[in-house]
mmCIF file of C-alpha atoms and ligand atoms in Angstrom:
data_model
loop_
_atom_site.group_PDB
_atom_site.id
_atom_site.type_symbol
_atom_site.label_atom_id
_atom_site.label_comp_id
_atom_site.label_asym_id
_atom_site.label_seq_id
_atom_site.Cartn_x
_atom_site.Cartn_y
_atom_site.Cartn_z
ATOM 1 C CA UNK A 1154 17.470 0.240 27.187
ATOM 2 C CA UNK A 1155 14.696 1.836 29.141
ATOM 3 C CA UNK A 1156 11.795 -0.199 30.849
ATOM 4 C CA UNK A 1157 8.478 -0.775 28.935
ATOM 5 C CA UNK A 1158 6.904 1.409 31.055
ATOM 6 C CA UNK A 1159 10.153 4.067 30.546
ATOM 7 C CA UNK A 1160 9.368 4.062 26.724
ATOM 8 C CA UNK A 1161 5.631 4.339 26.922
ATOM 9 C CA UNK A 1162 6.270 7.897 28.951
ATOM 10 C CA UNK A 1163 9.299 8.970 26.800
ATOM 11 C CA UNK A 1164 7.216 8.135 23.691
ATOM 12 C CA UNK A 1165 4.515 10.402 24.963
ATOM 13 C CA UNK A 1166 6.587 12.947 26.310
ATOM 14 C CA UNK A 1167 9.272 13.310 23.197
ATOM 15 C CA UNK A 1168 7.065 11.782 20.078
ATOM 16 C CA UNK A 1169 4.133 14.036 18.736
ATOM 17 C CA UNK A 1170 1.202 12.206 19.498
ATOM 18 C CA UNK A 1171 0.067 11.902 15.487
ATOM 19 C CA UNK A 1172 -0.264 7.943 15.772
ATOM 20 C CA UNK A 1173 -2.522 8.025 18.477
ATOM 21 C CA UNK A 1174 -2.492 5.983 21.347
ATOM 22 C CA UNK A 1175 0.092 2.946 20.873
ATOM 23 C CA UNK A 1176 1.017 0.646 23.855
ATOM 24 C CA UNK A 1177 2.618 -2.205 21.780
ATOM 25 C CA UNK A 1178 6.507 -1.970 22.009
ATOM 26 C CA UNK A 1179 7.303 -4.877 19.283
ATOM 27 C CA UNK A 1180 11.329 -5.285 19.517
ATOM 28 C CA UNK A 1181 12.059 -8.240 17.098
ATOM 29 C CA UNK A 1182 10.412 -9.987 13.505
ATOM 30 C CA UNK A 1183 10.618 -13.201 12.154
ATOM 31 C CA UNK A 1184 8.383 -14.951 9.291
ATOM 32 C CA UNK A 1185 4.919 -13.987 10.253
ATOM 33 C CA UNK A 1186 6.037 -13.571 14.222
ATOM 34 C CA UNK A 1187 6.969 -10.691 15.795
ATOM 35 C CA UNK A 1188 7.534 -10.042 19.752
ATOM 36 C CA UNK A 1189 7.315 -7.649 22.278
ATOM 37 C CA UNK A 1190 9.545 -6.307 24.937
ATOM 38 C CA UNK A 1191 7.990 -8.676 27.424
ATOM 39 C CA UNK A 1192 8.753 -11.330 24.984
ATOM 40 C CA UNK A 1193 5.293 -11.818 23.941
ATOM 41 C CA UNK A 1194 4.475 -13.632 20.529
ATOM 42 C CA UNK A 1195 2.089 -12.196 18.098
ATOM 43 C CA UNK A 1196 0.824 -13.646 14.980
ATOM 44 C CA UNK A 1197 1.347 -10.536 12.249
ATOM 45 C CA UNK A 1198 -1.365 -10.241 10.261
ATOM 46 C CA UNK A 1199 -0.855 -6.401 9.371
ATOM 47 C CA UNK A 1200 2.612 -7.041 8.257
ATOM 48 C CA UNK A 1201 3.638 -3.026 8.483
ATOM 49 C CA UNK A 1202 0.535 -2.380 6.584
ATOM 50 C CA UNK A 1203 1.442 -4.374 3.515
ATOM 51 C CA UNK A 1204 5.537 -3.782 3.723
ATOM 52 C CA UNK A 1205 7.110 -7.158 5.116
ATOM 53 C CA UNK A 1206 5.362 -9.197 2.215
ATOM 54 C CA UNK A 1207 7.773 -11.704 2.671
ATOM 55 C CA UNK A 1208 7.614 -11.801 6.306
ATOM 56 C CA UNK A 1209 9.908 -10.109 8.996
ATOM 57 C CA UNK A 1210 13.504 -10.296 8.567
ATOM 58 C CA UNK A 1211 13.647 -12.682 5.331
ATOM 59 C CA UNK A 1212 17.230 -13.811 5.212
ATOM 60 C CA UNK A 1213 17.709 -13.356 1.479
ATOM 61 C CA UNK A 1214 16.945 -9.528 2.383
ATOM 62 C CA UNK A 1215 18.432 -9.190 5.260
ATOM 63 C CA UNK A 1216 21.953 -10.345 3.729
ATOM 64 C CA UNK A 1217 21.549 -8.293 0.533
ATOM 65 C CA UNK A 1218 21.568 -5.084 2.724
ATOM 66 C CA UNK A 1219 24.004 -6.169 4.922
ATOM 67 C CA UNK A 1220 26.259 -6.689 1.572
ATOM 68 C CA UNK A 1221 25.498 -3.532 0.445
ATOM 69 C CA UNK A 1222 25.784 -1.293 3.744
ATOM 70 C CA UNK A 1223 29.691 -2.697 4.275
ATOM 71 C CA UNK A 1224 30.456 -1.938 0.714
ATOM 72 C CA UNK A 1225 28.738 1.284 -0.150
ATOM 73 C CA UNK A 1226 26.024 3.282 2.048
ATOM 74 C CA UNK A 1227 25.651 6.601 -0.145
ATOM 75 C CA UNK A 1228 26.124 8.849 -3.261
ATOM 76 C CA UNK A 1229 24.590 11.653 -4.703
ATOM 77 C CA UNK A 1230 22.237 10.443 -7.809
ATOM 78 C CA UNK A 1231 25.323 12.578 -9.825
ATOM 79 C CA UNK A 1232 26.836 9.326 -10.216
ATOM 80 C CA UNK A 1233 25.214 5.575 -11.555
ATOM 81 C CA UNK A 1234 24.462 3.372 -8.565
ATOM 82 C CA UNK A 1235 24.940 -0.350 -10.091
ATOM 83 C CA UNK A 1236 22.360 -1.678 -8.079
ATOM 84 C CA UNK A 1237 19.831 1.073 -8.845
ATOM 85 C CA UNK A 1238 20.685 0.257 -12.710
ATOM 86 C CA UNK A 1239 19.788 -2.995 -11.845
ATOM 87 C CA UNK A 1240 16.900 -2.580 -10.261
ATOM 88 C CA UNK A 1241 15.093 -0.263 -12.555
ATOM 89 C CA UNK A 1242 16.176 -2.495 -15.356
ATOM 90 C CA UNK A 1243 14.344 -6.103 -13.451
ATOM 91 C CA UNK A 1244 11.711 -3.386 -12.392
ATOM 92 C CA UNK A 1245 10.971 -2.628 -16.194
ATOM 93 C CA UNK A 1246 11.519 -6.357 -17.467
ATOM 94 C CA UNK A 1247 8.298 -7.045 -15.485
ATOM 95 C CA UNK A 1248 6.179 -4.649 -15.674
ATOM 96 C CA UNK A 1249 4.316 -2.682 -18.390
ATOM 97 C CA UNK A 1250 7.064 0.010 -17.586
ATOM 98 C CA UNK A 1251 10.388 1.548 -19.732
ATOM 99 C CA UNK A 1252 11.731 4.273 -16.742
ATOM 100 C CA UNK A 1253 11.671 4.163 -13.177
ATOM 101 C CA UNK A 1254 12.725 7.259 -10.407
ATOM 102 C CA UNK A 1255 13.459 6.346 -7.123
ATOM 103 C CA UNK A 1256 12.274 7.845 -4.166
ATOM 104 C CA UNK A 1257 11.962 7.261 -0.260
ATOM 105 C CA UNK A 1258 8.507 6.363 0.154
ATOM 106 C CA UNK A 1259 4.703 6.194 -1.296
ATOM 107 C CA UNK A 1260 3.922 9.936 -0.605
ATOM 108 C CA UNK A 1261 6.710 10.657 -2.828
ATOM 109 C CA UNK A 1262 6.743 8.440 -5.171
ATOM 110 C CA UNK A 1263 3.272 9.577 -6.338
ATOM 111 C CA UNK A 1264 4.450 13.489 -6.046
ATOM 112 C CA UNK A 1265 6.923 12.361 -8.724
ATOM 113 C CA UNK A 1266 3.828 11.313 -10.979
ATOM 114 C CA UNK A 1267 1.843 14.026 -10.295
ATOM 115 C CA UNK A 1268 5.063 16.251 -11.530
ATOM 116 C CA UNK A 1269 5.362 14.293 -14.096
ATOM 117 C CA UNK A 1270 1.322 14.336 -15.374
ATOM 118 C CA UNK A 1271 1.390 17.949 -15.527
ATOM 119 C CA UNK A 1272 4.580 18.099 -17.470
ATOM 120 C CA UNK A 1273 3.434 15.589 -20.110
ATOM 121 C CA UNK A 1274 0.447 17.531 -20.356
ATOM 122 C CA UNK A 1275 1.766 21.087 -20.806
ATOM 123 C CA UNK A 1276 4.112 19.548 -23.190
ATOM 124 C CA UNK A 1277 1.429 18.005 -25.102
ATOM 125 C CA UNK A 1278 -1.432 20.167 -25.092
ATOM 126 C CA UNK A 1279 -0.635 23.407 -23.284
ATOM 127 C CA UNK A 1280 -0.574 25.191 -20.145
ATOM 128 C CA UNK A 1281 -4.254 24.197 -18.875
ATOM 129 C CA UNK A 1282 -4.081 20.957 -18.976
ATOM 130 C CA UNK A 1283 -3.599 20.212 -15.777
ATOM 131 C CA UNK A 1284 -6.119 18.462 -13.568
ATOM 132 C CA UNK A 1285 -6.113 14.755 -11.950
ATOM 133 C CA UNK A 1286 -9.113 12.971 -11.335
ATOM 134 C CA UNK A 1287 -8.554 10.823 -8.235
ATOM 135 C CA UNK A 1288 -11.188 8.671 -6.569
ATOM 136 C CA UNK A 1289 -13.513 9.480 -3.377
ATOM 137 C CA UNK A 1290 -11.762 7.288 -0.360
ATOM 138 C CA UNK A 1291 -8.579 6.358 -2.341
ATOM 139 C CA UNK A 1292 -5.408 6.825 -0.212
ATOM 140 C CA UNK A 1293 -2.469 8.778 -1.957
ATOM 141 C CA UNK A 1294 0.002 9.870 0.929
ATOM 142 C CA UNK A 1295 0.204 12.645 3.639
ATOM 143 C CA UNK A 1296 2.267 15.542 1.803
ATOM 144 C CA UNK A 1297 0.317 18.413 0.574
ATOM 145 C CA UNK A 1298 -0.189 17.697 -3.120
ATOM 146 C CA UNK A 1299 -0.957 13.692 -2.274
ATOM 147 C CA UNK A 1300 -3.164 14.819 0.430
ATOM 148 C CA UNK A 1301 -5.114 17.241 -2.155
ATOM 149 C CA UNK A 1302 -5.043 13.912 -4.175
ATOM 150 C CA UNK A 1303 -6.704 11.403 -1.024
ATOM 151 C CA UNK A 1304 -10.104 11.687 -1.466
ATOM 152 C CA UNK A 1305 -10.827 12.210 2.105
ATOM 153 C CA UNK A 1306 -11.933 14.943 3.537
ATOM 154 C CA UNK A 1307 -10.432 13.523 7.163
ATOM 155 C CA UNK A 1308 -6.979 13.694 5.818
ATOM 156 C CA UNK A 1309 -7.492 16.869 4.234
ATOM 157 C CA UNK A 1310 -9.018 19.207 7.451
ATOM 158 C CA UNK A 1311 -6.813 21.571 8.792
ATOM 159 C CA UNK A 1312 -4.174 22.193 5.917
ATOM 160 C CA UNK A 1313 -6.210 23.964 3.586
ATOM 161 C CA UNK A 1314 -5.119 25.555 1.298
ATOM 162 C CA UNK A 1315 -4.818 22.635 -1.135
ATOM 163 C CA UNK A 1316 -3.143 22.180 -4.044
ATOM 164 C CA UNK A 1317 -5.070 22.870 -7.202
ATOM 165 C CA UNK A 1318 -6.462 21.027 -9.777
ATOM 166 C CA UNK A 1319 -7.533 18.026 -8.406
ATOM 167 C CA UNK A 1320 -10.988 16.752 -9.110
ATOM 168 C CA UNK A 1321 -12.764 13.441 -7.391
ATOM 169 C CA UNK A 1322 -15.275 10.783 -8.641
ATOM 170 C CA UNK A 1323 -16.613 7.491 -7.501
ATOM 171 C CA UNK A 1324 -14.734 4.457 -7.665
ATOM 172 C CA UNK A 1325 -16.165 1.838 -9.644
ATOM 173 C CA UNK A 1326 -18.321 4.104 -10.821
ATOM 174 C CA UNK A 1327 -17.088 4.580 -14.677
ATOM 175 C CA UNK A 1328 -19.918 7.540 -15.561
ATOM 176 C CA UNK A 1329 -18.879 9.787 -12.637
ATOM 177 C CA UNK A 1330 -15.142 9.851 -13.827
ATOM 178 C CA UNK A 1331 -17.235 10.764 -17.184
ATOM 179 C CA UNK A 1332 -18.880 13.620 -15.753
ATOM 180 C CA UNK A 1333 -15.706 15.209 -14.309
ATOM 181 C CA UNK A 1334 -13.639 15.220 -17.186
ATOM 182 C CA UNK A 1335 -12.799 17.993 -18.962
ATOM 183 C CA UNK A 1336 -10.681 20.660 -21.349
ATOM 184 C CA UNK A 1337 -8.523 20.620 -18.041
ATOM 185 C CA UNK A 1338 -7.921 17.121 -17.073
ATOM 186 C CA UNK A 1339 -4.280 15.285 -18.264
ATOM 187 C CA UNK A 1340 -4.947 12.295 -15.880
ATOM 188 C CA UNK A 1341 -6.749 9.956 -13.727
ATOM 189 C CA UNK A 1342 -5.064 8.045 -10.844
ATOM 190 C CA UNK A 1343 -6.109 5.408 -8.513
ATOM 191 C CA UNK A 1344 -5.931 2.497 -6.713
ATOM 192 C CA UNK A 1345 -6.157 -1.373 -7.984
ATOM 193 C CA UNK A 1346 -7.671 -2.013 -5.175
ATOM 194 C CA UNK A 1347 -8.196 0.427 -2.551
ATOM 195 C CA UNK A 1348 -6.594 -0.010 0.446
ATOM 196 C CA UNK A 1349 -7.103 2.498 3.197
ATOM 197 C CA UNK A 1350 -10.666 3.090 1.604
ATOM 198 C CA UNK A 1351 -11.616 -0.174 3.256
ATOM 199 C CA UNK A 1352 -10.248 -3.074 0.602
ATOM 200 C CA UNK A 1353 -12.472 -2.548 -2.254
ATOM 201 C CA UNK A 1354 -10.903 -4.027 -5.243
ATOM 202 C CA UNK A 1355 -12.155 -2.197 -8.593
ATOM 203 C CA UNK A 1356 -13.867 -4.358 -10.809
ATOM 204 C CA UNK A 1357 -12.356 -5.272 -14.408
ATOM 205 C CA UNK A 1358 -15.206 -3.162 -16.047
ATOM 206 C CA UNK A 1359 -14.131 -0.320 -13.980
ATOM 207 C CA UNK A 1360 -10.304 -0.756 -14.418
ATOM 208 C CA UNK A 1361 -11.282 -1.557 -18.308
ATOM 209 C CA UNK A 1362 -13.445 1.727 -18.477
ATOM 210 C CA UNK A 1363 -11.632 3.787 -17.127
ATOM 211 C CA UNK A 1364 -8.451 3.183 -19.705
ATOM 212 C CA UNK A 1365 -10.699 3.592 -22.868
ATOM 213 C CA UNK A 1366 -12.169 6.678 -21.507
ATOM 214 C CA UNK A 1367 -8.200 7.495 -21.029
ATOM 215 C CA UNK A 1368 -7.291 6.736 -24.756
ATOM 216 C CA UNK A 1369 -10.693 8.519 -25.629
ATOM 217 C CA UNK A 1370 -9.590 11.407 -24.405
ATOM 218 C CA UNK A 1371 -5.885 11.676 -24.789
ATOM 219 C CA UNK A 1372 -5.262 11.661 -20.869
ATOM 220 C CA UNK A 1373 -2.569 9.474 -18.862
ATOM 221 C CA UNK A 1374 -3.695 6.873 -16.614
ATOM 222 C CA UNK A 1375 -1.728 6.100 -12.959
ATOM 223 C CA UNK A 1376 -1.734 3.449 -10.626
ATOM 224 C CA UNK A 1377 -1.160 3.851 -7.110
ATOM 225 C CA UNK A 1378 0.095 0.079 -6.013
ATOM 226 C CA UNK A 1379 2.063 1.510 -3.262
ATOM 227 C CA UNK A 1380 -0.455 -0.704 -0.943
ATOM 228 C CA UNK A 1381 -1.770 -3.522 -3.943
ATOM 229 C CA UNK A 1382 1.272 -4.371 -5.302
ATOM 230 C CA UNK A 1383 4.591 -6.520 -4.934
ATOM 231 C CA UNK A 1384 2.737 -10.011 -4.753
ATOM 232 C CA UNK A 1385 -0.020 -9.389 -2.237
ATOM 233 C CA UNK A 1386 -2.748 -9.716 -4.934
ATOM 234 C CA UNK A 1387 -2.026 -12.302 -6.494
ATOM 235 C CA UNK A 1388 0.435 -11.156 -9.265
ATOM 236 C CA UNK A 1389 3.436 -9.074 -8.963
ATOM 237 C CA UNK A 1390 1.530 -5.896 -9.562
ATOM 238 C CA UNK A 1391 -2.334 -5.958 -8.920
ATOM 239 C CA UNK A 1392 -3.440 -4.497 -12.152
ATOM 240 C CA UNK A 1393 -1.759 -7.528 -14.163
ATOM 241 C CA UNK A 1394 -4.869 -9.516 -12.343
ATOM 242 C CA UNK A 1395 -7.264 -7.319 -14.739
ATOM 243 C CA UNK A 1396 -5.575 -6.982 -17.678
ATOM 244 C CA UNK A 1397 -5.493 -3.185 -18.238
ATOM 245 C CA UNK A 1398 -1.633 -1.120 -18.154
ATOM 246 C CA UNK A 1399 -1.348 1.759 -17.015
ATOM 247 C CA UNK A 1400 0.987 4.664 -18.493
ATOM 248 C CA UNK A 1401 2.626 5.618 -14.680
ATOM 249 C CA UNK A 1402 2.753 2.861 -11.532
ATOM 250 C CA UNK A 1403 3.564 3.882 -8.221
ATOM 251 C CA UNK A 1404 5.419 1.427 -5.466
ATOM 252 C CA UNK A 1405 6.884 2.078 -2.373
ATOM 253 C CA UNK A 1406 5.852 -0.190 1.004
ATOM 254 C CA UNK A 1407 6.699 -3.822 0.486
ATOM 255 C CA UNK A 1408 9.330 -3.157 -2.811
ATOM 256 C CA UNK A 1409 12.073 -3.057 -0.006
ATOM 257 C CA UNK A 1410 10.419 -4.917 2.492
ATOM 258 C CA UNK A 1411 10.757 -2.524 5.097
ATOM 259 C CA UNK A 1412 13.691 -1.080 3.927
ATOM 260 C CA UNK A 1413 12.318 2.705 3.189
ATOM 261 C CA UNK A 1414 12.030 3.243 -0.871
ATOM 262 C CA UNK A 1415 9.835 3.876 -3.051
ATOM 263 C CA UNK A 1416 9.337 4.269 -7.216
ATOM 264 C CA UNK A 1417 7.746 5.766 -10.096
ATOM 265 C CA UNK A 1418 7.914 3.732 -12.955
ATOM 266 C CA UNK A 1419 6.599 5.046 -16.611
ATOM 267 C CA UNK A 1420 5.886 4.219 -20.330
ATOM 268 C CA UNK A 1421 8.835 5.428 -22.327
ATOM 269 C CA UNK A 1422 7.642 8.812 -24.061
ATOM 270 C CA UNK A 1423 6.319 9.502 -20.712
ATOM 271 C CA UNK A 1424 8.942 8.702 -18.529
ATOM 272 C CA UNK A 1425 11.686 10.214 -20.713
ATOM 273 C CA UNK A 1426 10.469 13.847 -19.655
ATOM 274 C CA UNK A 1427 11.598 13.841 -16.644
ATOM 275 C CA UNK A 1428 14.753 15.693 -17.785
ATOM 276 C CA UNK A 1429 17.780 16.809 -15.967
ATOM 277 C CA UNK A 1430 16.300 19.979 -13.249
ATOM 278 C CA UNK A 1431 12.808 19.023 -13.686
ATOM 279 C CA UNK A 1432 13.236 16.180 -10.154
ATOM 280 C CA UNK A 1433 15.100 14.771 -8.044
ATOM 281 C CA UNK A 1434 15.592 13.406 -4.766
ATOM 282 C CA UNK A 1435 18.649 12.934 -2.059
ATOM 283 C CA UNK A 1436 18.268 9.376 -0.910
ATOM 284 C CA UNK A 1437 16.100 8.221 -4.021
ATOM 285 C CA UNK A 1438 17.386 5.061 -4.833
ATOM 286 C CA UNK A 1439 20.412 4.686 -2.988
ATOM 287 C CA UNK A 1440 22.730 1.073 -2.693
ATOM 288 C CA UNK A 1441 21.269 -0.591 0.133
ATOM 289 C CA UNK A 1442 17.632 0.706 -0.622
ATOM 290 C CA UNK A 1443 17.866 -0.627 -3.577
ATOM 291 C CA UNK A 1444 19.871 -3.921 -2.992
ATOM 292 C CA UNK A 1445 16.767 -4.491 -0.528
ATOM 293 C CA UNK A 1446 14.363 -3.911 -3.774
ATOM 294 C CA UNK A 1447 16.412 -6.157 -5.844
ATOM 295 C CA UNK A 1448 15.984 -9.196 -3.450
ATOM 296 C CA UNK A 1449 12.941 -8.973 -2.355
ATOM 297 C CA UNK A 1450 11.966 -9.256 -5.980
ATOM 298 C CA UNK A 1451 14.258 -12.351 -6.697
ATOM 299 C CA UNK A 1452 12.904 -13.964 -4.099
ATOM 300 C CA UNK A 1453 9.234 -13.215 -5.322
ATOM 301 C CA UNK A 1454 10.555 -14.695 -8.661
ATOM 302 C CA UNK A 1455 12.315 -17.576 -7.316
ATOM 303 C CA UNK A 1456 9.668 -18.631 -5.296
ATOM 304 C CA UNK A 1457 6.293 -17.477 -6.825
ATOM 305 C CA UNK A 1458 4.808 -15.623 -3.797
ATOM 306 C CA UNK A 1459 2.302 -13.834 -5.867
ATOM 307 C CA UNK A 1460 0.876 -17.293 -7.074
ATOM 308 C CA UNK A 1461 0.999 -18.959 -3.580
ATOM 309 C CA UNK A 1462 -0.887 -15.696 -2.312
ATOM 310 C CA UNK A 1463 -3.708 -16.234 -4.858
ATOM 311 C CA UNK A 1464 -3.949 -19.427 -3.560
ATOM 312 C CA UNK A 1465 -3.736 -19.039 0.156
ATOM 313 C CA UNK A 1466 -5.513 -16.279 0.055
ATOM 314 C CA UNK A 1467 -8.250 -17.907 -1.486
ATOM 315 C CA UNK A 1468 -7.886 -20.430 1.048
ATOM 316 C CA UNK A 1469 -7.768 -18.019 3.827
ATOM 317 C CA UNK A 1470 -11.070 -16.372 2.487
ATOM 318 C CA UNK A 1471 -12.939 -19.583 2.343
ATOM 319 C CA UNK A 1472 -11.807 -20.447 6.235
ATOM 320 C CA UNK A 1473 -13.317 -16.801 6.955
ATOM 321 C CA UNK A 1474 -16.464 -17.042 5.551
ATOM 322 C CA UNK A 1475 -17.043 -20.388 6.663
ATOM 323 C CA UNK A 1476 -16.489 -19.307 10.315
ATOM 324 C CA UNK A 1477 -17.895 -15.661 10.124
ATOM 325 C CA UNK A 1478 -20.114 -15.091 7.166
ATOM 326 C CA UNK A 1479 -23.401 -16.016 8.743
ATOM 327 C CA UNK A 1480 -22.608 -13.990 11.928
ATOM 328 C CA UNK A 1481 -25.091 -10.869 12.279
ATOM 329 C CA UNK A 1482 -22.413 -8.620 12.653
ATOM 330 C CA UNK A 1483 -20.417 -8.869 9.514
ATOM 331 C CA UNK A 1484 -21.576 -7.465 6.380
ATOM 332 C CA UNK A 1485 -19.374 -8.304 3.539
ATOM 333 C CA UNK A 1486 -15.589 -10.024 3.830
ATOM 334 C CA UNK A 1487 -14.122 -9.022 0.170
ATOM 335 C CA UNK A 1488 -10.408 -8.780 -1.438
ATOM 336 C CA UNK A 1489 -7.656 -9.975 -3.765
ATOM 337 C CA UNK A 1490 -5.011 -12.717 -2.886
ATOM 338 C CA UNK A 1491 -3.441 -11.851 0.380
ATOM 339 C CA UNK A 1492 -4.994 -8.501 0.617
ATOM 340 C CA UNK A 1493 -8.748 -9.371 2.658
ATOM 341 C CA UNK A 1494 -11.439 -6.516 4.262
ATOM 342 C CA UNK A 1495 -13.963 -7.936 6.490
ATOM 343 C CA UNK A 1496 -16.814 -5.089 6.804
ATOM 344 C CA UNK A 1497 -18.377 -5.203 10.086
ATOM 345 C CA UNK A 1498 -21.654 -3.393 11.056
ATOM 346 C CA UNK A 1499 -20.241 -1.775 13.749
ATOM 347 C CA UNK A 1500 -16.995 0.284 14.913
ATOM 348 C CA UNK A 1501 -13.816 -2.747 14.539
ATOM 349 C CA UNK A 1502 -11.480 -0.587 16.828
ATOM 350 C CA UNK A 1503 -12.493 -3.025 19.754
ATOM 351 C CA UNK A 1504 -11.952 -6.054 18.022
ATOM 352 C CA UNK A 1505 -8.922 -5.107 16.480
ATOM 353 C CA UNK A 1506 -8.189 -4.771 20.466
ATOM 354 C CA UNK A 1507 -9.362 -8.212 21.303
ATOM 355 C CA UNK A 1508 -7.541 -10.080 18.661
ATOM 356 C CA UNK A 1509 -4.536 -8.147 19.906
ATOM 357 C CA UNK A 1510 -5.309 -9.833 23.503
ATOM 358 C CA UNK A 1511 -4.887 -13.194 21.746
ATOM 359 C CA UNK A 1512 -2.019 -12.794 20.103
ATOM 360 C CA UNK A 1513 -2.877 -11.727 16.565
ATOM 361 C CA UNK A 1514 -2.420 -8.305 15.113
ATOM 362 C CA UNK A 1515 -4.816 -7.107 12.767
ATOM 363 C CA UNK A 1516 -6.084 -3.355 11.387
ATOM 364 C CA UNK A 1517 -9.271 -1.534 11.079
ATOM 365 C CA UNK A 1518 -9.936 1.113 8.308
ATOM 366 C CA UNK A 1519 -12.559 3.411 7.553
ATOM 367 C CA UNK A 1520 -13.753 2.761 10.965
ATOM 368 C CA UNK A 1521 -15.422 -0.577 10.350
ATOM 369 C CA UNK A 1522 -13.614 -2.719 8.040
ATOM 370 C CA UNK A 1523 -11.389 -5.155 9.783
ATOM 371 C CA UNK A 1524 -7.829 -5.536 7.297
ATOM 372 C CA UNK A 1525 -6.100 -8.575 7.188
ATOM 373 C CA UNK A 1526 -2.615 -8.442 5.170
ATOM 374 C CA UNK A 1527 -0.401 -10.663 6.202
ATOM 375 C CA UNK A 1528 3.255 -11.781 5.026
ATOM 376 C CA UNK A 1529 2.799 -13.573 1.754
ATOM 377 C CA UNK A 1530 4.506 -16.632 2.890
ATOM 378 C CA UNK A 1531 1.610 -17.225 5.792
ATOM 379 C CA UNK A 1532 1.200 -21.337 6.088
ATOM 380 C CA UNK A 1533 -2.521 -22.776 6.298
ATOM 381 C CA UNK A 1534 -2.512 -22.993 9.801
ATOM 382 C CA UNK A 1535 -1.460 -19.549 10.746
ATOM 383 C CA UNK A 1536 -4.406 -18.762 8.211
ATOM 384 C CA UNK A 1537 -6.841 -21.390 10.505
ATOM 385 C CA UNK A 1538 -5.246 -19.631 13.674
ATOM 386 C CA UNK A 1539 -6.219 -15.943 12.775
ATOM 387 C CA UNK A 1540 -9.264 -16.812 11.654
ATOM 388 C CA UNK A 1541 -10.144 -18.903 14.783
ATOM 389 C CA UNK A 1542 -9.740 -15.808 16.529
ATOM 390 C CA UNK A 1543 -11.364 -13.213 14.674
ATOM 391 C CA UNK A 1544 -14.404 -15.804 14.608
ATOM 392 C CA UNK A 1545 -14.190 -16.244 18.157
ATOM 393 C CA UNK A 1546 -13.675 -12.447 18.935
ATOM 394 C CA UNK A 1547 -16.482 -11.296 17.338
ATOM 395 C CA UNK A 1548 -18.658 -14.346 18.858
ATOM 396 C CA UNK A 1549 -17.763 -12.334 22.221
ATOM 397 C CA UNK A 1550 -20.720 -11.010 24.500
ATOM 398 C CA UNK A 1551 -19.390 -7.594 24.878
ATOM 399 C CA UNK A 1552 -18.692 -7.375 21.019
ATOM 400 C CA UNK A 1553 -21.941 -8.257 20.310
ATOM 401 C CA UNK A 1554 -23.615 -5.683 22.564
ATOM 402 C CA UNK A 1555 -21.222 -3.360 21.162
ATOM 403 C CA UNK A 1556 -22.835 -3.945 17.934
ATOM 404 C CA UNK A 1557 -26.474 -3.720 19.241
ATOM 405 C CA UNK A 1558 -25.713 -0.239 20.641
ATOM 406 C CA UNK A 1559 -23.925 0.907 17.614
HETATM 407 C C1 LIG B 1667 0.704 3.944 2.162
HETATM 408 C C2 LIG B 1667 0.770 4.492 1.055
HETATM 409 C C3 LIG B 1667 0.619 5.216 0.104
HETATM 410 C C4 LIG B 1667 1.340 6.443 1.071
HETATM 411 O O1 LIG B 1667 2.599 5.837 1.721
HETATM 412 P P1 LIG B 1667 3.765 6.573 2.526
HETATM 413 O O2 LIG B 1667 4.985 5.446 2.106
HETATM 414 O O3 LIG B 1667 3.278 6.714 3.682
HETATM 415 O O4 LIG B 1667 4.196 7.881 1.800
HETATM 416 C C5 LIG B 1667 0.398 5.973 -0.859
HETATM 417 N N1 LIG B 1667 -0.391 5.648 -1.648
HETATM 418 C C6 LIG B 1667 -1.072 3.966 -0.965
HETATM 419 C C7 LIG B 1667 -2.234 3.559 -1.648
HETATM 420 C C8 LIG B 1667 -0.616 3.420 0.602
HETATM 421 O O5 LIG B 1667 -1.548 2.585 0.776
#
């Protein structure tokens, strides 16, 4: 064990600096609370960017992983893995899908979706149909293909040449998609609620319009539910709120509640094209990851956490509206369920820091959107506490001064 100062020094010395400046060392979590190395307690309204949807260390998930790793940690996908079959069957039962592929992260799930869309289109239409339409301000991961799919230059810059075959359209503007569809298009890929892009929910008309466009032009619809899925928005999968089904959906983040697992789900005639030799993953769908996923889904069903997220999320947004909606530096409060964004008129980094000083963990995206993603098990009291801290911080003199300066 090193001291706090030693960890900070060693982190700066031995880790690649890609996550920027960090000085908080978290060592333990329970429910919606986490503790740092000095024993200070924080209310966690980020939950690992929508990973710990059942809170930190939920006993049922811990127990499932524990039991599984004692029994069997890994074998290759040359063999059938019972927990993997169970998880696939349950995901299919709970969704539009008929087939599942398992991997280890959101980016990998999206890679699988991109490969499958190309495979499907080549089979159906021939070699010239490979282009995928994605949205500006989207986020789909950090691999070379998924940064290309991501419609944000800041994640692409420096890594060119990018992968051919992606074009971009405006989120929530159906006309802008229509404009880029061509004889090369094979799929449209989007997040039902943009996360990194500033917590922007799709409109119902937009998602229905995209589905119609896909049907008219014979395109696949891919929903990236890596961040908005797994109960956060008020249904197990966010798109179920809109009554629009995709052909392919990707999951990761909260599927294992912190145990790494990603999944790509697809309709029968699409998913069945991933034939022997076309794709694979060494760790994908290994026993403990699937045991975690199964335990998460069972907890979600037993306690109906998605319905609770819808209810408490509505209450939380109302609390925020009452406390901060009229502040001059608050531009908008928006979200779905417990995926909540507060758009500010100024950069949010300092607000995040001041909240942390008061024991509240939140995050900021797109420079000026505070992102609040508490575990779905959050209580009304915890929401009140978070709303109070945020309100207090937004009214600090130094924040207000920074707001007028920017
Ligand atoms: C986080 C995220 C990803 C990438 O997931 P990783 O597990 O970090 O690869 C992809 N899509 C969305 C919408 C995300 O929020």
